[in-house]
Coordinates of C-alpha atoms in Angstrom, one line a residue:
M8 CA 0.1 0.0 0.0
T9 CA 1.2 3.4 -0.9
Y10 CA 0.8 6.3 1.6
S11 CA 0.5 9.9 1.2
L12 CA 1.9 12.7 3.3
C13 CA -1.2 14.5 2.7
D14 CA -3.0 12.0 4.8
R15 CA -0.9 12.8 7.8
R16 CA -1.8 15.3 10.5
P17 CA 1.1 14.8 13.2
E18 CA 0.4 16.2 16.7
P19 CA 3.8 15.4 18.3
T20 CA 3.5 15.4 22.3
L21 CA 5.8 17.7 24.6
E22 CA 7.9 14.6 25.2
R23 CA 8.4 14.1 21.4
L24 CA 9.5 17.7 21.0
L25 CA 12.1 17.2 23.7
A26 CA 13.3 14.0 22.4
D27 CA 13.8 15.7 18.9
L28 CA 16.3 18.2 20.5
V29 CA 19.4 16.2 19.2
P30 CA 21.2 16.2 15.9
P31 CA 19.2 14.6 12.8
P32 CA 20.3 11.3 11.4
R33 CA 22.3 12.8 8.7
F34 CA 24.8 14.2 11.2
A35 CA 24.8 11.5 13.8
E36 CA 28.3 10.7 13.0
A37 CA 29.7 14.2 12.5
R38 CA 32.7 14.9 14.5
L39 CA 35.6 17.6 14.7
E40 CA 37.9 14.7 13.5
N41 CA 35.9 14.0 10.3
Y42 CA 35.2 17.6 9.3
V43 CA 37.7 18.1 6.3
P44 CA 38.3 21.8 5.6
D45 CA 39.0 22.9 2.2
P46 CA 42.6 24.0 1.8
A47 CA 41.4 26.6 -0.6
H48 CA 39.4 28.3 2.1
P49 CA 41.4 28.8 5.2
S50 CA 38.4 30.1 7.1
Q51 CA 37.1 26.5 7.3
E52 CA 40.3 25.3 9.3
E53 CA 40.0 28.4 11.4
A54 CA 36.5 27.9 12.4
K55 CA 37.2 24.1 13.1
Q56 CA 40.0 25.3 15.5
R57 CA 37.9 27.9 17.2
V58 CA 34.9 25.4 17.7
T59 CA 37.4 23.0 19.1
A60 CA 38.8 25.4 21.6
F61 CA 35.3 26.5 22.4
A62 CA 34.2 22.9 23.1
A63 CA 37.0 22.7 25.7
E64 CA 35.9 25.9 27.3
I65 CA 32.3 24.9 28.1
G66 CA 31.8 23.9 31.5
R67 CA 34.7 25.9 32.9
P68 CA 33.8 28.3 35.7
R69 CA 32.9 31.7 34.4
G70 CA 32.7 33.7 37.5
G71 CA 29.7 33.6 39.7
G72 CA 31.6 31.5 42.3
F73 CA 31.4 31.6 46.1
L74 CA 33.2 34.9 46.6
S75 CA 31.3 36.6 43.7
R76 CA 27.9 35.5 45.4
L77 CA 29.0 37.0 48.5
R78 CA 29.5 40.2 46.8
G79 CA 26.1 39.9 45.0
K80 CA 27.7 39.7 41.6
R81 CA 25.7 37.9 38.9
T82 CA 27.1 34.8 37.0
E83 CA 29.1 36.2 33.9
A84 CA 26.7 36.1 30.9
A85 CA 28.0 33.5 28.5
R86 CA 29.3 34.3 24.9
G87 CA 28.4 32.2 22.1
I88 CA 29.5 31.5 18.6
Y89 CA 27.7 32.4 15.2
L90 CA 28.8 30.4 12.3
D91 CA 28.0 32.5 9.2
G92 CA 28.6 31.5 5.4
G93 CA 26.9 30.1 2.5
F94 CA 25.1 26.9 2.2
G95 CA 27.2 23.6 2.0
V96 CA 30.4 25.0 3.7
G97 CA 30.0 22.5 6.6
K98 CA 28.4 25.0 9.3
T99 CA 25.9 22.3 10.6
H100 CA 28.7 19.7 10.7
L101 CA 30.7 21.8 12.9
L102 CA 27.7 22.6 15.1
T103 CA 26.7 19.0 15.4
S104 CA 30.5 17.9 16.0
L105 CA 30.6 20.7 19.0
F106 CA 27.4 19.0 20.3
H107 CA 28.9 15.6 20.4
A108 CA 32.2 16.8 21.8
V109 CA 30.5 18.3 24.9
T110 CA 29.9 16.0 27.7
G111 CA 27.5 18.0 30.0
E112 CA 23.8 18.6 29.4
K113 CA 23.1 20.0 25.9
V114 CA 20.2 20.5 23.4
Y115 CA 20.1 20.7 19.7
G116 CA 17.3 22.1 17.3
T117 CA 16.6 24.2 14.4
F118 CA 15.3 27.6 14.9
V119 CA 11.5 26.6 14.2
E120 CA 11.8 23.8 16.8
Y121 CA 12.8 26.1 19.6
T122 CA 10.0 28.5 18.8
D123 CA 7.5 25.6 18.8
L124 CA 8.9 24.6 22.2
V125 CA 8.2 28.1 23.5
G126 CA 4.7 27.9 22.2
A127 CA 4.0 24.4 23.9
L128 CA 5.8 25.2 27.3
G129 CA 5.2 28.9 27.7
F130 CA 8.3 31.3 27.6
Q131 CA 9.3 31.0 31.4
K132 CA 9.2 27.2 31.5
A133 CA 11.2 27.0 28.2
V134 CA 13.8 29.2 29.7
D135 CA 13.9 27.2 32.9
L136 CA 14.2 24.0 31.0
L137 CA 16.7 25.1 28.4
G138 CA 18.6 27.0 31.3
T139 CA 20.0 23.8 32.8
S140 CA 22.0 23.1 29.7
Q141 CA 25.5 23.9 29.2
L142 CA 25.2 24.2 25.5
V143 CA 22.2 25.2 23.4
C144 CA 22.7 24.8 19.5
I145 CA 20.5 26.6 17.1
D146 CA 20.6 25.4 13.4
E147 CA 19.3 27.5 10.5
F148 CA 18.7 30.6 12.5
E149 CA 16.5 33.0 10.7
L150 CA 14.2 35.8 11.7
D151 CA 11.3 35.9 9.2
D152 CA 9.0 37.9 11.4
P153 CA 8.8 40.5 14.1
G154 CA 7.4 38.1 16.6
D155 CA 10.0 35.5 16.2
T156 CA 12.6 38.4 16.4
L157 CA 11.4 39.4 19.9
L158 CA 10.9 35.9 21.1
M159 CA 14.4 34.6 20.0
T160 CA 16.4 37.5 21.0
R161 CA 14.9 37.6 24.5
L162 CA 15.2 33.7 24.9
I163 CA 19.1 34.1 23.9
R164 CA 19.6 36.9 26.3
E165 CA 18.1 35.1 29.1
L166 CA 19.9 32.0 28.6
S167 CA 23.1 33.6 28.0
D168 CA 22.4 35.6 31.5
R169 CA 22.4 32.2 33.0
G170 CA 25.5 31.2 31.7
V171 CA 24.4 29.0 28.7
A172 CA 26.7 28.7 25.8
I173 CA 24.7 29.4 22.5
V174 CA 26.1 28.4 19.2
A175 CA 24.0 29.2 16.1
T176 CA 24.4 28.7 12.3
S177 CA 22.9 30.8 9.7
N178 CA 23.4 32.3 6.3
T179 CA 22.7 35.9 7.5
L180 CA 25.1 37.9 9.8
P181 CA 23.4 38.7 13.3
D182 CA 23.1 42.3 12.7
A183 CA 21.6 41.8 9.1
L184 CA 18.8 39.2 10.3
G185 CA 15.4 40.1 9.1
E186 CA 16.9 42.3 6.2
G187 CA 14.7 42.4 3.2
R188 CA 11.7 40.6 5.0
F189 CA 10.3 42.9 7.6
A190 CA 11.0 46.4 9.0
A191 CA 14.2 45.3 10.8
Q192 CA 15.0 48.7 11.8
D193 CA 12.0 48.7 14.4
F194 CA 13.8 45.9 16.1
L195 CA 17.4 47.0 15.8
R196 CA 17.9 47.4 19.4
E197 CA 16.9 43.9 20.1
I198 CA 18.8 42.6 17.2
Q199 CA 22.1 44.2 18.2
A200 CA 21.6 43.1 21.8
M201 CA 21.5 39.6 20.5
A202 CA 24.3 40.1 18.2
E203 CA 26.5 41.4 21.1
R204 CA 26.3 37.9 22.6
F205 CA 28.1 36.2 19.9
E206 CA 31.6 35.7 18.3
V207 CA 30.9 35.7 14.6
L208 CA 33.0 33.2 12.6
R209 CA 32.5 33.6 8.9
I210 CA 33.2 30.6 6.8
D211 CA 33.8 30.6 2.9
G212 CA 33.7 28.0 0.4
E213 CA 32.1 25.9 -2.1
D214 CA 29.0 24.0 -1.7
Y215 CA 30.4 20.6 -0.7
R216 CA 27.5 18.8 -2.4
R217 CA 28.8 19.9 -5.8
R218 CA 32.0 17.9 -5.2
D219 CA 30.0 14.9 -6.2
G220 CA 29.0 16.6 -9.5
V221 CA 25.2 16.9 -8.3
T222 CA 24.2 20.2 -9.4
E223 CA 20.9 19.8 -11.1
I224 CA 17.4 18.5 -9.8
R225 CA 16.9 15.4 -12.1
T226 CA 13.5 14.1 -12.6
L227 CA 12.2 10.7 -13.6
P228 CA 9.1 10.0 -15.8
A229 CA 5.7 10.1 -13.7
P230 CA 5.0 6.4 -14.5
V231 CA 8.3 5.4 -13.0
V232 CA 7.8 7.4 -10.0
E233 CA 4.2 6.1 -9.3
E234 CA 5.4 2.5 -10.1
H235 CA 8.4 2.8 -7.7
A236 CA 6.3 4.2 -4.8
A237 CA 3.7 1.3 -5.3
G238 CA 6.6 -1.3 -4.9
Q239 CA 8.7 0.5 -2.1
P240 CA 7.9 -0.3 1.6
G241 CA 7.4 2.8 3.7
A242 CA 7.1 5.0 0.5
T243 CA 4.8 8.1 0.0
L244 CA 3.3 9.4 -3.1
D245 CA 1.9 12.9 -3.6
A246 CA 1.0 15.3 -6.1
F247 CA 3.0 18.4 -5.7
D248 CA 0.0 20.8 -5.7
A249 CA -1.7 18.7 -3.2
L250 CA 1.3 18.5 -1.1
L251 CA 1.8 22.3 -1.1
A252 CA -2.0 22.8 0.0
H253 CA -1.5 20.2 2.9
L254 CA 1.6 22.1 4.1
T255 CA -0.4 24.9 4.9
K256 CA -2.5 22.9 7.4
V257 CA 0.7 21.5 9.2
H258 CA 3.0 23.7 11.4
P259 CA 6.7 23.8 9.9
S260 CA 7.9 22.6 13.3
R261 CA 6.0 19.4 12.8
Y262 CA 7.3 18.6 9.3
G263 CA 9.9 16.1 10.9
A264 CA 6.9 14.3 12.4
L265 CA 5.1 14.3 9.1
I266 CA 7.8 12.3 7.5
D267 CA 8.3 9.6 10.3
D268 CA 9.2 6.2 9.0
V269 CA 9.2 7.4 5.5
A270 CA 11.6 5.5 3.4
A271 CA 11.3 7.5 0.2
A272 CA 9.2 10.5 -0.8
H273 CA 7.8 10.4 -4.2
V274 CA 6.3 13.6 -5.7
T275 CA 4.7 14.2 -9.2
G276 CA 3.8 17.1 -11.1
M277 CA 6.5 19.5 -9.8
H278 CA 6.8 23.0 -11.2
G279 CA 8.0 26.4 -10.5
L280 CA 6.9 28.4 -7.5
T281 CA 6.3 32.1 -7.5
H282 CA 4.9 32.9 -4.0
H283 CA 7.0 32.9 -0.6
H284 CA 4.2 31.2 1.4
D285 CA 4.5 27.9 -0.7
A286 CA 8.1 28.2 -1.6
L287 CA 9.1 28.8 2.2
R288 CA 7.0 25.8 3.6
F289 CA 8.4 23.7 0.8
V290 CA 12.0 24.6 1.9
V291 CA 11.4 23.6 5.5
L292 CA 10.1 20.2 4.0
V293 CA 13.3 19.8 2.0
D294 CA 15.4 20.4 5.0
R295 CA 13.8 17.9 7.0
L296 CA 14.0 15.2 4.4
Y297 CA 17.6 16.0 3.8
D298 CA 18.2 15.9 7.6
R299 CA 16.8 12.5 7.7
E300 CA 18.3 11.3 4.5
V301 CA 15.0 10.4 2.9
P302 CA 15.5 10.1 -0.9
M303 CA 13.1 11.9 -3.2
L304 CA 11.7 10.7 -6.5
V305 CA 10.2 13.5 -8.5
S306 CA 8.7 14.1 -12.0
L307 CA 7.8 17.3 -13.8
A308 CA 4.3 18.7 -14.2
A309 CA 2.5 17.5 -17.4
D310 CA 3.4 20.5 -19.3
G311 CA 7.1 19.6 -18.8
D312 CA 6.4 16.2 -20.5
A313 CA 6.1 14.2 -17.5
A314 CA 6.7 10.9 -19.6
Q315 CA 10.4 11.9 -20.0
E316 CA 13.2 12.3 -17.7
G317 CA 14.3 15.9 -17.4
V318 CA 15.5 18.7 -15.1
L319 CA 13.6 20.8 -12.7
E320 CA 14.4 24.2 -13.7
D321 CA 13.4 27.5 -12.2
L322 CA 11.6 25.8 -9.0
F323 CA 12.1 29.3 -7.4
S324 CA 11.1 32.3 -9.6
A325 CA 13.8 34.9 -10.1
E326 CA 11.9 37.3 -8.0
L327 CA 12.1 34.7 -5.2
L328 CA 15.8 34.2 -5.8
R329 CA 16.4 38.0 -5.5
S330 CA 14.5 38.2 -2.3
G331 CA 15.7 38.4 1.4
Y332 CA 15.1 34.7 1.6
R333 CA 17.4 34.0 -1.4
K334 CA 20.0 32.0 0.6
K335 CA 17.3 29.7 1.9
Y336 CA 16.0 29.1 -1.7
F337 CA 19.5 28.2 -3.0
R338 CA 20.1 26.0 0.0
A339 CA 17.1 24.0 -0.8
L340 CA 18.0 23.7 -4.6
S341 CA 21.3 22.2 -3.6
R342 CA 19.6 19.9 -1.0
L343 CA 16.8 18.9 -3.4
A344 CA 19.4 18.0 -6.1
S345 CA 21.2 15.7 -3.8
L346 CA 17.9 14.0 -2.6
A347 CA 16.6 13.6 -6.2
N348 CA 20.1 12.0 -7.1
D349 CA 19.6 9.6 -4.2
G350 CA 16.1 8.9 -5.5
R351 CA 17.3 8.2 -9.1
A352 CA 19.8 5.7 -7.6
L353 CA 17.3 4.1 -5.6
A354 CA 15.1 3.6 -8.8
G355 CA 18.1 2.1 -10.6

């Protein structure tokens, strides 16, 4: 029997939300020792060395000892690291490697997973829970709306004040978060206050996925996609437009639960996107599929001659690729090309 993602409406429990605060399967074996910097880009080796040193620093006393408490001084606020760079330069590998290198209490999640956790627990309970950690790792740090800006800047400030080390990855510098998306100048003070908590490490380089020669989103004929879905245990099969409509009914923080136990995702009728609301939700789904190493088998829409193999071009319109979300879109294109390549290999 072939299943559809559109039939799923995940309602993860609080226990599930907490259990998910660990690195995804794709990076379960990521370690500082197996991060291989590109010699052509020295900033990668520099970032590796700094993250290695930072891991050794976590857990050391930072003030706030017995004498400090007698004098009424607060614990020194912890500083964090902000890994900035283009997609595919190894930021997530370094972040997960740091997580594995730290032996104390720690949590790891994407930006949207933390906002969902705060929504489920309430702000103060979330601070109290996360505040017991030595390290909080935040992947894919993006501020797409004013509400998230205020929430996450306050969360980081309060955790930092408690001595929690925070390390984040993003494609946008801290003082440029929200740029081109909403009136960031209205929240400049909050953004700058958050940025002051981080040491920024800029990482240059080429997308490592291109080293395998995978640069295009290769499609399969629709009958091949459908036939493979019917014969693949744990497969899902969805029409692209129906899937986009379904994603509007599921919070992005639940897209991980949406693909639980999916062995391969099959999507037919793929075509270009012109609106941010569809494109951004699909980006999150691609991210979760990539994190969980779920291959994708895709076919083009009928006007793209679905009976033939081909290349999915212009998934995101030129206008989208010029927007403030452009780095998200380019990352998704790279990851989708990799997943589609895995799918074609699976189909033989």
